[in-house]
PDB file of C-alpha atoms and ligand atoms in Angstrom:
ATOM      1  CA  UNK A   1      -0.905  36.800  -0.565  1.00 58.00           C
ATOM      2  CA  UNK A   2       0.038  33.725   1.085  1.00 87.00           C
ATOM      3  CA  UNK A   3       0.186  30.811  -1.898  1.00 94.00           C
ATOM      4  CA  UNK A   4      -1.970  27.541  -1.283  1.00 96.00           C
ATOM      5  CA  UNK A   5       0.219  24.209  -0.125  1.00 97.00           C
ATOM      6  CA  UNK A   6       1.946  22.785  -3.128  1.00 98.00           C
ATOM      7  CA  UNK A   7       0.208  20.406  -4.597  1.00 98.00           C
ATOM      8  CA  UNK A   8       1.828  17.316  -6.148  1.00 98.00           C
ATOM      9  CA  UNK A   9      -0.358  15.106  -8.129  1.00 98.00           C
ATOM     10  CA  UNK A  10       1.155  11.396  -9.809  1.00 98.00           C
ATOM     11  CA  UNK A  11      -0.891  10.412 -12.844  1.00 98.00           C
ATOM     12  CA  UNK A  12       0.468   6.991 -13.619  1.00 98.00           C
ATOM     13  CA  UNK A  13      -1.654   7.130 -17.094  1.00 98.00           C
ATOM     14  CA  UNK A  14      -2.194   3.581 -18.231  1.00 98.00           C
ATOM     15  CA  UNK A  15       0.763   1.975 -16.457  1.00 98.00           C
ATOM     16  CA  UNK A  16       0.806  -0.848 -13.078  1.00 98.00           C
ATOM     17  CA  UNK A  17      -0.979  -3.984 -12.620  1.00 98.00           C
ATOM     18  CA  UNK A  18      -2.809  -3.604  -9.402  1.00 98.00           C
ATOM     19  CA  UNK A  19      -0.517  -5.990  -7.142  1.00 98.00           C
ATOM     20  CA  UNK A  20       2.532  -3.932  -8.609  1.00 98.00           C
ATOM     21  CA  UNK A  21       0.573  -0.624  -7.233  1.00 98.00           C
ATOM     22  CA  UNK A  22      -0.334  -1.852  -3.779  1.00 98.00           C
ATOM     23  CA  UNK A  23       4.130  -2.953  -3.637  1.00 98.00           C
ATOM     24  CA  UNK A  24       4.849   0.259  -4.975  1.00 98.00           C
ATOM     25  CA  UNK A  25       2.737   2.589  -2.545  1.00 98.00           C
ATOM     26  CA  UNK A  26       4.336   0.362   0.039  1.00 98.00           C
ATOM     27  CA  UNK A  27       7.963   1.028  -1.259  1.00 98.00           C
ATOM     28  CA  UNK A  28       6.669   4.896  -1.298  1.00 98.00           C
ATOM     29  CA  UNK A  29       5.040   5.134   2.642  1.00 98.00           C
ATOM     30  CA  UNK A  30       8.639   2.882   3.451  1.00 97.00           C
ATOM     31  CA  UNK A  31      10.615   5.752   1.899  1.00 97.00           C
ATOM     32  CA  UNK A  32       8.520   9.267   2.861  1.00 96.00           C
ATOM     33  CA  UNK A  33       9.776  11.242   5.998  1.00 92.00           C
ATOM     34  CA  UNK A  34       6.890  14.005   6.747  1.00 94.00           C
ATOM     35  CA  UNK A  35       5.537  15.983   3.946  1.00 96.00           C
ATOM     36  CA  UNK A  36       4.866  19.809   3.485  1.00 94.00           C
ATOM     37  CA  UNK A  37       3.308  19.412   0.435  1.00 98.00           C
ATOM     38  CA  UNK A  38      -0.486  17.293  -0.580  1.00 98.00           C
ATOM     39  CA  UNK A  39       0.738  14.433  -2.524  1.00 98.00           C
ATOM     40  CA  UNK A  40      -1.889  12.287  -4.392  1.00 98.00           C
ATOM     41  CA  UNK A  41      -1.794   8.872  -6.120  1.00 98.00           C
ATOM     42  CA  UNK A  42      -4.015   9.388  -9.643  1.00 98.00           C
ATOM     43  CA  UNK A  43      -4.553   5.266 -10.637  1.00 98.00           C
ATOM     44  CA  UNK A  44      -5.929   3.628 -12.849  1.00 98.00           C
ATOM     45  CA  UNK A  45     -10.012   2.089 -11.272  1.00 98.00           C
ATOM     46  CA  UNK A  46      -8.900  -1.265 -10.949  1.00 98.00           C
ATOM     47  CA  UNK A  47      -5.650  -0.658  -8.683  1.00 98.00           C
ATOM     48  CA  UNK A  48      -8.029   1.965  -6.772  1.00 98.00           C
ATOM     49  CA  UNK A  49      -9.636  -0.576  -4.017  1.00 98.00           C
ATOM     50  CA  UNK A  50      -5.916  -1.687  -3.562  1.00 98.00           C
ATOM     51  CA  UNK A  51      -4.602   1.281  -2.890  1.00 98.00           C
ATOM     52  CA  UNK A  52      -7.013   2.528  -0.367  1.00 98.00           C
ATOM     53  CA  UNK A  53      -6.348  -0.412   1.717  1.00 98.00           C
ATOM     54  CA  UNK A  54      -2.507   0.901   1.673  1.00 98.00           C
ATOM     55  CA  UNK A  55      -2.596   4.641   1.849  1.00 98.00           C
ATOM     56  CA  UNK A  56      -5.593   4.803   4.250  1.00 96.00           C
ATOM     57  CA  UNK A  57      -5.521   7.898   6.445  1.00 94.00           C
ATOM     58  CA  UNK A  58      -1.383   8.799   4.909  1.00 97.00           C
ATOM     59  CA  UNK A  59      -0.250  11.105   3.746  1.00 96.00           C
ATOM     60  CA  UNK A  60      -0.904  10.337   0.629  1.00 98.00           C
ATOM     61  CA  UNK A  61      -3.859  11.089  -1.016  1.00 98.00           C
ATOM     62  CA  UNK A  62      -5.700   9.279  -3.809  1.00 98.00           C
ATOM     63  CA  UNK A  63      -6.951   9.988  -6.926  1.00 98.00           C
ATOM     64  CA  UNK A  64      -8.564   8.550 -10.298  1.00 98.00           C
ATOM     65  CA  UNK A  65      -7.900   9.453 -13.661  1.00 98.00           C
ATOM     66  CA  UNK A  66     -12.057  10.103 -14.561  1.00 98.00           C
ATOM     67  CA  UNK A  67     -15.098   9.726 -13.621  1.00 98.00           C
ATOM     68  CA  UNK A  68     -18.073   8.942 -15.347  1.00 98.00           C
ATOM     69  CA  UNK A  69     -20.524  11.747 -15.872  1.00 98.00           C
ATOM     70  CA  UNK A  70     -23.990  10.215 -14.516  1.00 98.00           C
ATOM     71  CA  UNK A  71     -25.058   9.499 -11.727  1.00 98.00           C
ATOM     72  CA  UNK A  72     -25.258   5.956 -12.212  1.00 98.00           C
ATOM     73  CA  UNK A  73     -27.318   3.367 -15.158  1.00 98.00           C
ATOM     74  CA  UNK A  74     -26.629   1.865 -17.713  1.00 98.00           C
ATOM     75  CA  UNK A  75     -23.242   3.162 -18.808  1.00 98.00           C
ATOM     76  CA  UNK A  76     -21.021   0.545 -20.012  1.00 98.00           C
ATOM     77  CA  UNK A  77     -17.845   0.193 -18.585  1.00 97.00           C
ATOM     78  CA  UNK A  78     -18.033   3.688 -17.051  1.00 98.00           C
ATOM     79  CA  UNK A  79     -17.423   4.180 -12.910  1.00 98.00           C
ATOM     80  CA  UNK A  80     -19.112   6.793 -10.718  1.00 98.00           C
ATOM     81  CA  UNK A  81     -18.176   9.196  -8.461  1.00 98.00           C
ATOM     82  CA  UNK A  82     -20.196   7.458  -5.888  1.00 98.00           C
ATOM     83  CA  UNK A  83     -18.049   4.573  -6.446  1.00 98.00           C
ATOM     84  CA  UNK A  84     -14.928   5.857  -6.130  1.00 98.00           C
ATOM     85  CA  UNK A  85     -15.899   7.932  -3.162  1.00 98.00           C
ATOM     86  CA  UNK A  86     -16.775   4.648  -2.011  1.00 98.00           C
ATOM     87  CA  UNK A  87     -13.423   3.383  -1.957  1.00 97.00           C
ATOM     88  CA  UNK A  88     -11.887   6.777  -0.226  1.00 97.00           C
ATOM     89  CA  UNK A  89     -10.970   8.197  -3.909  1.00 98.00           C
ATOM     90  CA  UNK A  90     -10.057  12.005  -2.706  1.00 98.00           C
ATOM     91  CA  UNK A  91      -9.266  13.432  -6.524  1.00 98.00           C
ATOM     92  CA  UNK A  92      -9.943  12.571  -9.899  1.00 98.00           C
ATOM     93  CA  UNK A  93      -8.541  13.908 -13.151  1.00 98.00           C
ATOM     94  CA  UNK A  94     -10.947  15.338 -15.130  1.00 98.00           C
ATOM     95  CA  UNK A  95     -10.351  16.381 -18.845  1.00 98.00           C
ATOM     96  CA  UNK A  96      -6.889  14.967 -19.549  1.00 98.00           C
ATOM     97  CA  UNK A  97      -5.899  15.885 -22.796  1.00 98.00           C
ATOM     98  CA  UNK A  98      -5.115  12.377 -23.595  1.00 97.00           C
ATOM     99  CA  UNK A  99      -9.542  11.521 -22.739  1.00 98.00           C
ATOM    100  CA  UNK A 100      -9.804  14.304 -24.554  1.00 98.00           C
ATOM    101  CA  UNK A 101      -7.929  13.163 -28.062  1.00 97.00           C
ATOM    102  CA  UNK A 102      -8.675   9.463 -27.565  1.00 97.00           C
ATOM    103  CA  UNK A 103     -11.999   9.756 -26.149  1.00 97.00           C
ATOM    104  CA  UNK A 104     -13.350  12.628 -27.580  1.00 98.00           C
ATOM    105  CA  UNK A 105     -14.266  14.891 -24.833  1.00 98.00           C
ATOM    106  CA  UNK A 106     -15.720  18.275 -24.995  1.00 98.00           C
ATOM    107  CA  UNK A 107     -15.180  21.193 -22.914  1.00 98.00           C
ATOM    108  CA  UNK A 108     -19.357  20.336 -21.668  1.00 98.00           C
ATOM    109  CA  UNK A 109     -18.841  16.382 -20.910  1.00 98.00           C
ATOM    110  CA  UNK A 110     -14.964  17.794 -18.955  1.00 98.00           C
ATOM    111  CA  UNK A 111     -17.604  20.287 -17.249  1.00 98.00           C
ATOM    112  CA  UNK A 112     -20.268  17.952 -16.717  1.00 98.00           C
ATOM    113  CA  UNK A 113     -18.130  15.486 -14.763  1.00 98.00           C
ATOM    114  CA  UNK A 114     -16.195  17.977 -12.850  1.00 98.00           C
ATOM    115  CA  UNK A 115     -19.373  19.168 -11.560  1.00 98.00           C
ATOM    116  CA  UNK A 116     -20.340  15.318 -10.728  1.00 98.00           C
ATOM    117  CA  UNK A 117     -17.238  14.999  -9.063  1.00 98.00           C
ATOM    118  CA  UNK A 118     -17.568  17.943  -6.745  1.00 98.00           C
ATOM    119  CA  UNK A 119     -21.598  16.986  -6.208  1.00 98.00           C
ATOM    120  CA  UNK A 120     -19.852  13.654  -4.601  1.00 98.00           C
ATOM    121  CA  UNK A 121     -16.751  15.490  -2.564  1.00 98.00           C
ATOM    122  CA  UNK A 122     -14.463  14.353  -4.701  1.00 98.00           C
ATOM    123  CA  UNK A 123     -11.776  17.457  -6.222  1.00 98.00           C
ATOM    124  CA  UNK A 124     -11.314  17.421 -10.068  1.00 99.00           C
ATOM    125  CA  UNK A 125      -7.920  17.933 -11.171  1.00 99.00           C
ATOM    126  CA  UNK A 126      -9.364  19.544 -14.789  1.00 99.00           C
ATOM    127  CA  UNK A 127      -6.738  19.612 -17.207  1.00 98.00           C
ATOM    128  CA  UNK A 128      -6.512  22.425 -20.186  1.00 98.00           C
ATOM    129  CA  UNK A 129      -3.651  23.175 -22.119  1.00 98.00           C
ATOM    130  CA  UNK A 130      -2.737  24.390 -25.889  1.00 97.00           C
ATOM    131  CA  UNK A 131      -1.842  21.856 -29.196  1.00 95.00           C
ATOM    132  CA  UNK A 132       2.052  22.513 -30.553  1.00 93.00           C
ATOM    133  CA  UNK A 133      -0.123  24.526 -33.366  1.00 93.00           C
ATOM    134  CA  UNK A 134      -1.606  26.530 -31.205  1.00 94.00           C
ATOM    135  CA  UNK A 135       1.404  27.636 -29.496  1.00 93.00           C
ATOM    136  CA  UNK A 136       3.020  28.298 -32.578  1.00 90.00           C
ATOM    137  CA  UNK A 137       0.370  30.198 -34.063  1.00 94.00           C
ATOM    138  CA  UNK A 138       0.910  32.413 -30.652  1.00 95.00           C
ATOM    139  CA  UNK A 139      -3.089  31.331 -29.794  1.00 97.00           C
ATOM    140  CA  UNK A 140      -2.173  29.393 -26.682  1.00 97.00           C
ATOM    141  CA  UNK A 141      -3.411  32.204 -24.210  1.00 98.00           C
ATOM    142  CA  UNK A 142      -7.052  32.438 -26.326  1.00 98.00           C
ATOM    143  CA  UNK A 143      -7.118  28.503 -26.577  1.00 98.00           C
ATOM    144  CA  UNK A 144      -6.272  27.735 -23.293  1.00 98.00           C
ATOM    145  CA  UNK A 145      -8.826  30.231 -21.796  1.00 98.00           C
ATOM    146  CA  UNK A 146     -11.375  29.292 -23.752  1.00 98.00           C
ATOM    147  CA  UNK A 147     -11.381  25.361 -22.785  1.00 98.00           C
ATOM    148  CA  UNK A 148     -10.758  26.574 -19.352  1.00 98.00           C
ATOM    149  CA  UNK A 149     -14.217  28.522 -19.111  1.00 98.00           C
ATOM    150  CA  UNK A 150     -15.887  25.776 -21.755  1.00 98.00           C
ATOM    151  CA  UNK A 151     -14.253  23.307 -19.147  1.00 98.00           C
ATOM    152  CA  UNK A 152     -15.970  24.771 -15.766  1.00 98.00           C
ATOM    153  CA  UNK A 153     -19.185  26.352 -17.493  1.00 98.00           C
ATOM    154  CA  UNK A 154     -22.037  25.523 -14.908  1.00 97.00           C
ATOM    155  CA  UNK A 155     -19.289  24.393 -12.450  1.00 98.00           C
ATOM    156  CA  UNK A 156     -19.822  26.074  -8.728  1.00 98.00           C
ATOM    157  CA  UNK A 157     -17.678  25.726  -5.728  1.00 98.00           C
ATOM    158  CA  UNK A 158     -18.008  26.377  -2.556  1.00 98.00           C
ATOM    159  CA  UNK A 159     -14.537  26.284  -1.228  1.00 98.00           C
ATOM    160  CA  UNK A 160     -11.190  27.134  -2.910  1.00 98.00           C
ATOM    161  CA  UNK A 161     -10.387  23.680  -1.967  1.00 98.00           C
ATOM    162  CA  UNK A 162     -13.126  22.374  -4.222  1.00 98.00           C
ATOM    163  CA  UNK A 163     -11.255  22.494  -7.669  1.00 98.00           C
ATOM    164  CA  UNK A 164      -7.929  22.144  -9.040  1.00 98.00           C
ATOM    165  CA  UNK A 165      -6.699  23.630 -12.447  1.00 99.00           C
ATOM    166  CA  UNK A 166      -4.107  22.034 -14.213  1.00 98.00           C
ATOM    167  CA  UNK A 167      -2.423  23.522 -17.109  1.00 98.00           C
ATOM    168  CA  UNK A 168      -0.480  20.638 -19.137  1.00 97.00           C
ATOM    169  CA  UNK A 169       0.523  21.773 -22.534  1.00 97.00           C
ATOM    170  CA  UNK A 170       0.143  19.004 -24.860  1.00 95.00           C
ATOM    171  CA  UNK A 171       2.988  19.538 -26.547  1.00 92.00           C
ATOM    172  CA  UNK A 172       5.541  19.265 -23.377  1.00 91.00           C
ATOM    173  CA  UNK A 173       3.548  15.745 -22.018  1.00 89.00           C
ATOM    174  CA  UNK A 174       5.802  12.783 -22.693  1.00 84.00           C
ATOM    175  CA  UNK A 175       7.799  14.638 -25.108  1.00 84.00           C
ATOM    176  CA  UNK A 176      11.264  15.536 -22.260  1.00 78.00           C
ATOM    177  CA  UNK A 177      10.618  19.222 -23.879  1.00 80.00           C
ATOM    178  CA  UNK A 178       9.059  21.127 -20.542  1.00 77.00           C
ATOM    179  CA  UNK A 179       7.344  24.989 -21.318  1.00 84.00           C
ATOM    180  CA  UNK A 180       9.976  26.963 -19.249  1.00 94.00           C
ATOM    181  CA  UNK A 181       9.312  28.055 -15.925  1.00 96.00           C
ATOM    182  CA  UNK A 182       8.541  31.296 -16.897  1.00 97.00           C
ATOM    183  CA  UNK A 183       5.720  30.204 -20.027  1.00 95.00           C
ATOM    184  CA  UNK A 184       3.820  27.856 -17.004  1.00 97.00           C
ATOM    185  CA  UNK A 185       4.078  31.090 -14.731  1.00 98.00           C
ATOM    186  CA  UNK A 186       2.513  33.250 -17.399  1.00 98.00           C
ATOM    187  CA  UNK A 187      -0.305  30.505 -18.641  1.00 98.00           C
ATOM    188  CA  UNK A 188      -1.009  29.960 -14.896  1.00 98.00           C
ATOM    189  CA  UNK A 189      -1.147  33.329 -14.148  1.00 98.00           C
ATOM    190  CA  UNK A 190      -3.216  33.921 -17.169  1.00 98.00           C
ATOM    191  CA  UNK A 191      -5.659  31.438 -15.715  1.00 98.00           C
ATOM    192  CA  UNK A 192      -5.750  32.607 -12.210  1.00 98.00           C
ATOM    193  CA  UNK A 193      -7.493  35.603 -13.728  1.00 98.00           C
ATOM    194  CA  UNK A 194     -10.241  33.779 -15.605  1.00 98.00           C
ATOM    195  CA  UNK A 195     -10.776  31.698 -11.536  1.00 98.00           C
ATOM    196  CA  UNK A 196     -10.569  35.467 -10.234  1.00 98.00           C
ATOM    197  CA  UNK A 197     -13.641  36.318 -12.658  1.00 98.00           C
ATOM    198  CA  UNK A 198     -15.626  33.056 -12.093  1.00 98.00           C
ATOM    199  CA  UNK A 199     -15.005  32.432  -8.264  1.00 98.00           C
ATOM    200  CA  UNK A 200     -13.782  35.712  -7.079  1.00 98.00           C
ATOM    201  CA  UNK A 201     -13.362  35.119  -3.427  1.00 98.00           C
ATOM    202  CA  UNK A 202     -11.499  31.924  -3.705  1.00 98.00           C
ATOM    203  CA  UNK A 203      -9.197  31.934  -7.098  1.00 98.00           C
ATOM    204  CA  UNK A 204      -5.965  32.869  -5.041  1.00 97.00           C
ATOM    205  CA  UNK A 205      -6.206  30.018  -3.092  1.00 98.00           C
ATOM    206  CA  UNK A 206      -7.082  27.558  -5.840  1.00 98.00           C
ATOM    207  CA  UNK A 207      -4.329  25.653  -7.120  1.00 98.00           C
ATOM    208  CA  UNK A 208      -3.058  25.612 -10.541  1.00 98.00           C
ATOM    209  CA  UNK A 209      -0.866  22.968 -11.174  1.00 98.00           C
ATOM    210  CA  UNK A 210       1.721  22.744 -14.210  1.00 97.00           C
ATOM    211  CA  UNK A 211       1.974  19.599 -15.977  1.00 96.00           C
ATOM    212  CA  UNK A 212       4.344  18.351 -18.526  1.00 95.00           C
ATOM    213  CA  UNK A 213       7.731  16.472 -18.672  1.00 94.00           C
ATOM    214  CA  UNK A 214       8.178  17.132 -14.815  1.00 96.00           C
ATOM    215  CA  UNK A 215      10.898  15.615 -13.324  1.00 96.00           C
ATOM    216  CA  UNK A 216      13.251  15.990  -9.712  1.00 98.00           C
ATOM    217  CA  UNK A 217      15.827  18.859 -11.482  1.00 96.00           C
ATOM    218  CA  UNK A 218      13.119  21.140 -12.453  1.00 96.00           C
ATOM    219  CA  UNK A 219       9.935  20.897 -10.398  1.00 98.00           C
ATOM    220  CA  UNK A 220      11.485  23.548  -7.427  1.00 98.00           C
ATOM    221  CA  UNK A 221      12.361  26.051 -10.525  1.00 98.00           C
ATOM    222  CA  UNK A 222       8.693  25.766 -11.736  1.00 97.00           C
ATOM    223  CA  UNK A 223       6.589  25.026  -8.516  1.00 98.00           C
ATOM    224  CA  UNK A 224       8.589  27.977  -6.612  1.00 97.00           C
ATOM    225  CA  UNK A 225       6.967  30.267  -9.769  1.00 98.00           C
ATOM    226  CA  UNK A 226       3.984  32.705  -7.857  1.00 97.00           C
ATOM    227  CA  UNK A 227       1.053  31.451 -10.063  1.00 98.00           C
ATOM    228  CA  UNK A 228       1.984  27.838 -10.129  1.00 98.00           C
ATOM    229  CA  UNK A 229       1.366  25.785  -7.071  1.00 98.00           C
ATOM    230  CA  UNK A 230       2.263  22.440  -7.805  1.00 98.00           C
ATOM    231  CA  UNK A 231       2.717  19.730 -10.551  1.00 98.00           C
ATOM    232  CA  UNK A 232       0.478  17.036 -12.297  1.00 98.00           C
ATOM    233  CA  UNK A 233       3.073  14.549 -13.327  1.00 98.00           C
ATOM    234  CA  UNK A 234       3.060  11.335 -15.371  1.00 97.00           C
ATOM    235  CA  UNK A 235       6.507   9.740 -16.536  1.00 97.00           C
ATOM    236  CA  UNK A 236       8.629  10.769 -13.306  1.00 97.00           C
ATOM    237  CA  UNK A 237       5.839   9.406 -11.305  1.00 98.00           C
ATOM    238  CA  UNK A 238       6.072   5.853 -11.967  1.00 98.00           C
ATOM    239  CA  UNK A 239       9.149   5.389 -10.244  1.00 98.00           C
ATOM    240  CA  UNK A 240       9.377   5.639  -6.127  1.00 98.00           C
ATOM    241  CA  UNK A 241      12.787   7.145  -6.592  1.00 98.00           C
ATOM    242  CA  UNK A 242      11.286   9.698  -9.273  1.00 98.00           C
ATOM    243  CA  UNK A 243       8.791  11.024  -6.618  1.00 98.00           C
ATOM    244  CA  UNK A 244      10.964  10.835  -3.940  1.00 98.00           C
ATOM    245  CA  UNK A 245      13.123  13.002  -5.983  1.00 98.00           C
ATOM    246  CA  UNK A 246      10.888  15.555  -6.457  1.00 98.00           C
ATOM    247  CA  UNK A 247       9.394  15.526  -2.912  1.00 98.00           C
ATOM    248  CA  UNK A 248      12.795  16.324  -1.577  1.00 97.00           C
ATOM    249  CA  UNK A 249      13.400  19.257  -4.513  1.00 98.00           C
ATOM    250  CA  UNK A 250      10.548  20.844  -2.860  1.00 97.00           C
ATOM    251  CA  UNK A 251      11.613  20.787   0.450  1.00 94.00           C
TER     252      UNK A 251
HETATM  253  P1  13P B 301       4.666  13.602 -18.392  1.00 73.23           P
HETATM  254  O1  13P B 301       5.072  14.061 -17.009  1.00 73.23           O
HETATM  255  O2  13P B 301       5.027  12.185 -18.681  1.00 73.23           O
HETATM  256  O3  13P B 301       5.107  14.574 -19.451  1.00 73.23           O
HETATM  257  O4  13P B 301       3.058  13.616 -18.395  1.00 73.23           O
HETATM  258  C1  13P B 301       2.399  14.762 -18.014  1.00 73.23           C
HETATM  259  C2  13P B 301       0.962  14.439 -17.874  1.00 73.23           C
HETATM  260  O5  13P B 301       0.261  14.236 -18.846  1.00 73.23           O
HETATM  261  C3  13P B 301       0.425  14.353 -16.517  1.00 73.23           C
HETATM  262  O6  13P B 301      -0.961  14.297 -16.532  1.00 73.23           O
END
C-alpha cells in the first residue's frame, strides 16, 4: 500500500492580524525550496482574502478554521462555504476541539458542516480526539470512535481526497506533552478502520493527520508512522522558522 502525500496543515488558532499574515506568508514563499509534501495555511476569516492574494496558485494551500453550517441567511456573524470558496479557501477545519468546548459543537453540527464543506469543494480537516479523562480511564479508543462516526454520520465522499481526519488529543494540544509516536500510530490506525467500514474503497488513501504539541524534532518520528500521514499543527506553526523546520524534518 502506497501511503497518501504527507499532509501538513498550520492552524494558527486565534493568533495574526491580517497585515502580519499577508508579511508572514511572504517571509514563508521567500524561504520554501520545492515541497514533497501538501502544506496548507488554516487562518483565521478575516486574514483569508489577504492571503489568497499571496499564496495564489503556490504551493501552499489555504485553509479556514470553520465554516458555517447553512447555506447562507440570516446567521449572525457566521461565513459560508460559498464564501470562502469564493476567496480560493481549499480546506477548512471542521470540529476543532477547541469549537467544540467553547462553542459547543456536537458530533451532528461537526457532521453537518463537513458535509457543507464538501457540497462546496472545499476538504474538511474534522478533528476528533479523547479528554485527559478519557485516556486515563483507558476509553480513548471507544471515545474517539464514537465522535469520529457521530462526526461524519450522513457525510459521503466521492474521492479519498474529499476528507481529512485529524486525530488531536486534547490533552497533548498546547500542553508541550505530545501522545508518543506509537499512541498516534495506534489511534490513527484505529480510525483508518472505522474510514475502511464507512468509505471502503478510499480509507487507505485518506489522510489522517496527528495533531498535538508538534514541533521540527518530532514530526519525521510521528509522520514516518504507517497510519499517520501528516500533522495538524498550531503553536510551531506561527513561526516561519517553526514550519520551515518541520518541512525540512520531512524531507
Ligand atoms: P499545538 O500544536 O499548539 O499543540 O496545537 C495543536 C492543535 O490544536 C492544532 O489544531
Amino acid at each position: 500500500m502506497t501511503k497518501p502525500q504527507t499532509f501538513l496543515a498550520l492552524n494558527w488558532k486565534m493568533n495574526k492580524t491580517p497585515s502580519e499574515s499577508v508579511q508572514w506568508a511572504e517571509d514563508l514563499l521567500g524561504q520554501l525550496g520545492d515541497l514533497n509534501i501538501k502544506l496548507a495555511i488554516m487562518a483565521p476569516s478575516v486574514s483569508l482574502a489577504g492571503l489568497s492574494g499571496v499564496l495564489g496558485d503556490s504551493q501552499v494551500g489555504l485553509g479556514a478554521q470553520d465554516i458555517s453550517q447553512h447555506d447562507s441567511g440570516a446567521y449572525t456573524g457566521e461565513v459560508s462555504a460559498a464564501m470562502l470558496k469564493d476567496l480560493g479557501v481549499k480546506y477548512a477545519v471542521i470540529g476543532h476541539s477547541e469549537r467544540r468546548e467553547y462553542h459547543f459543537e456536537s458530533d451532528a453540527v461537526v457532521a453537518a458542516k463537513a458535509a457543507q464543506a464538501i457540497k462546496n469543494g472545499i476538504v474538511p480537516i474534522v478533528c476528533v480526539g479523547e479528554k485527559l479523562s478519557e485516556r486515563e480511564a483507558g476509553e480513548q479508543v471507544s471515545y474517539t470512535l464514537n465522535q469520529l462516526r457521530g462526526s461524519l454520520a450522513g457525510v459521503s465522499i466521492q474521492s479519498a481526497d474529499d476528507l481529512v481526519i485529524a486525530y488531536e488529543p486534547v490533552w497533548a494540544i498546547g500542553t508541550g506533552k505530545t501522545a508518543t509516536a506509537q499512541d498516534a500510530e495506534d489511534m490513527c490506525a484505529e480510525i483508518r478502520g472505522v474510514l475502511k467500514e464507512l468509505y471502503p474503497a478510499f480509507a487507505k488513501q485518506i489522510v489522517v493527520q496527528y495533531g498535538g504539541s508538534v514541533k521540527p524534532d518530532n514530526i519525521q518520528e510521528i509522520c514516518g508512522k504507517p497510519n499517520v500521514n501528516g500533522a495538524l499543527v498550531g503553536g510551531a506553526s506561527l513561526q516561519v522558522a517553526g514550519v520551515t523546520g518541520m518541512v525540512d524534518a520531512l524531507k
